[in-house]
């Protein structure tokens, strides 16, 4: 970890292990020890992560139901083609392609949710970007 004060990578508690320079200070908002040079404290980052998860969960119920309906529809279409026609190999591509379209629709829906979250809560976006939340959860 490179700090703004001494540029060493080692850390022992709240101090640099090589020169003894302080690498953490007490956050004035939450009182926790935070790295020197951070724009947001861990409390703000956790609040942003919680808000994003709640936002995603509130919209997610419709996506799950729609995915189930698409899967059921593709199953019914596949069963119809199996019973109606003798040429199975070509006609089974229709329900399989419906499943792939459903997966693609889910990915587009998740991207739209994240963009809408960015518009609705711009104050949280910088905190989530700095913490690396987007790389690990999306």
Coordinates of C-alpha atoms in Angstrom, one line a residue:
X1 CA 0.0 0.0 0.0
X2 CA 1.5 3.3 -1.0
X3 CA 0.6 6.2 1.3
X4 CA 0.5 9.9 0.6
X5 CA 2.9 10.6 3.4
X6 CA 5.9 8.3 3.0
X7 CA 5.4 6.2 -0.2
X8 CA 6.4 3.0 1.5
X9 CA 4.4 -0.2 1.1
X10 CA 4.6 -1.7 4.6
X11 CA 2.1 -0.9 7.4
X12 CA 2.1 -1.9 11.0
X13 CA -1.2 -0.9 12.6
X14 CA -1.7 2.8 12.0
X15 CA 1.9 3.6 11.2
X16 CA 4.4 2.8 8.4
X17 CA 6.6 -0.2 9.2
X18 CA 9.7 1.4 7.6
X19 CA 9.7 5.0 8.7
X20 CA 7.0 5.2 11.5
X21 CA 5.0 7.9 9.7
X22 CA 1.2 7.8 10.4
X23 CA -0.8 6.2 7.6
X24 CA -4.2 6.4 9.3
X25 CA -6.0 9.1 11.1
X26 CA -9.3 9.3 12.9
X27 CA -12.3 10.1 10.7
X28 CA -14.1 13.2 12.0
X29 CA -17.5 11.8 10.8
X30 CA -17.5 8.3 12.2
X31 CA -14.5 8.1 14.5
X32 CA -12.9 5.1 12.8
X33 CA -9.3 5.0 11.8
X34 CA -9.1 5.6 8.0
X35 CA -6.2 5.7 5.6
X36 CA -4.8 9.2 5.1
X37 CA -5.8 10.6 1.7
X38 CA -9.1 8.8 1.3
X39 CA -12.0 11.0 0.2
X40 CA -14.7 8.8 1.8
X41 CA -14.8 6.9 5.0
X42 CA -15.9 3.3 5.3
X43 CA -19.3 4.3 6.7
X44 CA -20.1 6.3 3.6
X45 CA -19.0 3.5 1.3
X46 CA -21.0 0.9 3.3
X47 CA -24.1 3.2 3.1
X48 CA -23.6 3.5 -0.7
X49 CA -23.3 -0.2 -1.1
X50 CA -26.4 -0.9 1.0
X51 CA -28.3 1.7 -1.0
X52 CA -27.3 0.2 -4.3
X53 CA -28.2 -3.3 -3.1
X54 CA -31.6 -2.1 -1.9
X55 CA -32.2 -0.3 -5.1
X56 CA -31.3 -3.4 -7.1
X57 CA -33.5 -5.6 -4.9
X58 CA -36.5 -3.3 -5.3
X59 CA -36.4 -3.6 -9.1
X60 CA -35.3 -7.3 -9.1
X61 CA -38.6 -8.9 -8.4
X62 CA -40.0 -8.1 -11.8
X63 CA -36.8 -9.4 -13.5
X64 CA -37.1 -12.8 -11.8
X65 CA -40.8 -13.2 -12.7
X66 CA -40.1 -12.2 -16.3
X67 CA -37.3 -14.7 -16.5
X68 CA -39.5 -17.5 -15.2
X69 CA -42.2 -16.6 -17.8
X70 CA -39.6 -16.6 -20.6
X71 CA -38.3 -20.0 -19.5
X72 CA -41.9 -21.4 -19.3
X73 CA -42.7 -20.0 -22.8
X74 CA -39.5 -21.5 -24.3
X75 CA -40.4 -24.9 -22.7
X76 CA -43.9 -24.8 -24.2
X77 CA -42.7 -23.8 -27.6
X78 CA -40.1 -26.6 -27.5
X79 CA -42.7 -29.2 -26.5
X80 CA -45.1 -28.0 -29.2
X81 CA -42.4 -28.3 -31.9
X82 CA -41.4 -31.7 -30.6
X83 CA -44.9 -33.1 -30.7
X84 CA -46.0 -31.3 -33.9
X85 CA -43.0 -31.9 -36.2
X86 CA -40.7 -34.8 -36.9
X87 CA -37.6 -32.7 -37.6
X88 CA -36.4 -32.1 -34.0
X89 CA -32.9 -30.9 -34.5
X90 CA -33.7 -27.7 -36.3
X91 CA -36.8 -26.8 -34.4
X92 CA -35.2 -27.1 -31.0
X93 CA -33.1 -24.0 -31.8
X94 CA -36.1 -21.8 -31.2
X95 CA -36.6 -22.4 -27.5
X96 CA -32.9 -22.5 -26.9
X97 CA -32.6 -19.1 -28.6
X98 CA -35.4 -17.8 -26.4
X99 CA -33.4 -18.8 -23.3
X100 CA -30.4 -17.0 -24.7
X101 CA -32.5 -13.9 -25.4
X102 CA -33.8 -14.1 -21.8
X103 CA -30.2 -14.1 -20.5
X104 CA -29.3 -11.2 -22.7
X105 CA -32.3 -9.3 -21.5
X106 CA -31.3 -9.9 -17.9
X107 CA -27.9 -8.4 -18.6
X108 CA -29.4 -5.3 -20.3
X109 CA -31.8 -4.9 -17.4
X110 CA -29.0 -5.0 -14.8
X111 CA -27.1 -2.4 -16.8
X112 CA -30.1 -0.1 -16.9
X113 CA -30.6 -0.5 -13.2
X114 CA -27.1 0.6 -12.5
X115 CA -27.3 3.6 -14.9
X116 CA -30.6 4.6 -13.2
X117 CA -28.9 4.3 -9.8
X118 CA -26.1 6.5 -11.0
X119 CA -28.6 9.2 -12.1
X120 CA -30.7 8.9 -8.9
X121 CA -27.8 8.9 -6.4
X122 CA -24.8 10.7 -7.9
X123 CA -23.4 11.4 -4.4
X124 CA -22.8 7.7 -3.9
X125 CA -21.2 7.0 -7.2
X126 CA -17.8 8.5 -6.4
X127 CA -17.6 6.6 -3.2
X128 CA -18.5 3.3 -4.9
X129 CA -15.9 4.0 -7.7
X130 CA -13.2 4.7 -5.2
X131 CA -13.8 1.5 -3.2
X132 CA -13.7 -0.8 -6.2
X133 CA -17.3 -1.9 -5.6
X134 CA -18.1 -2.0 -9.4
X135 CA -15.2 -4.4 -10.1
X136 CA -16.2 -6.9 -7.5
X137 CA -20.0 -6.9 -7.6
X138 CA -20.9 -6.3 -11.2

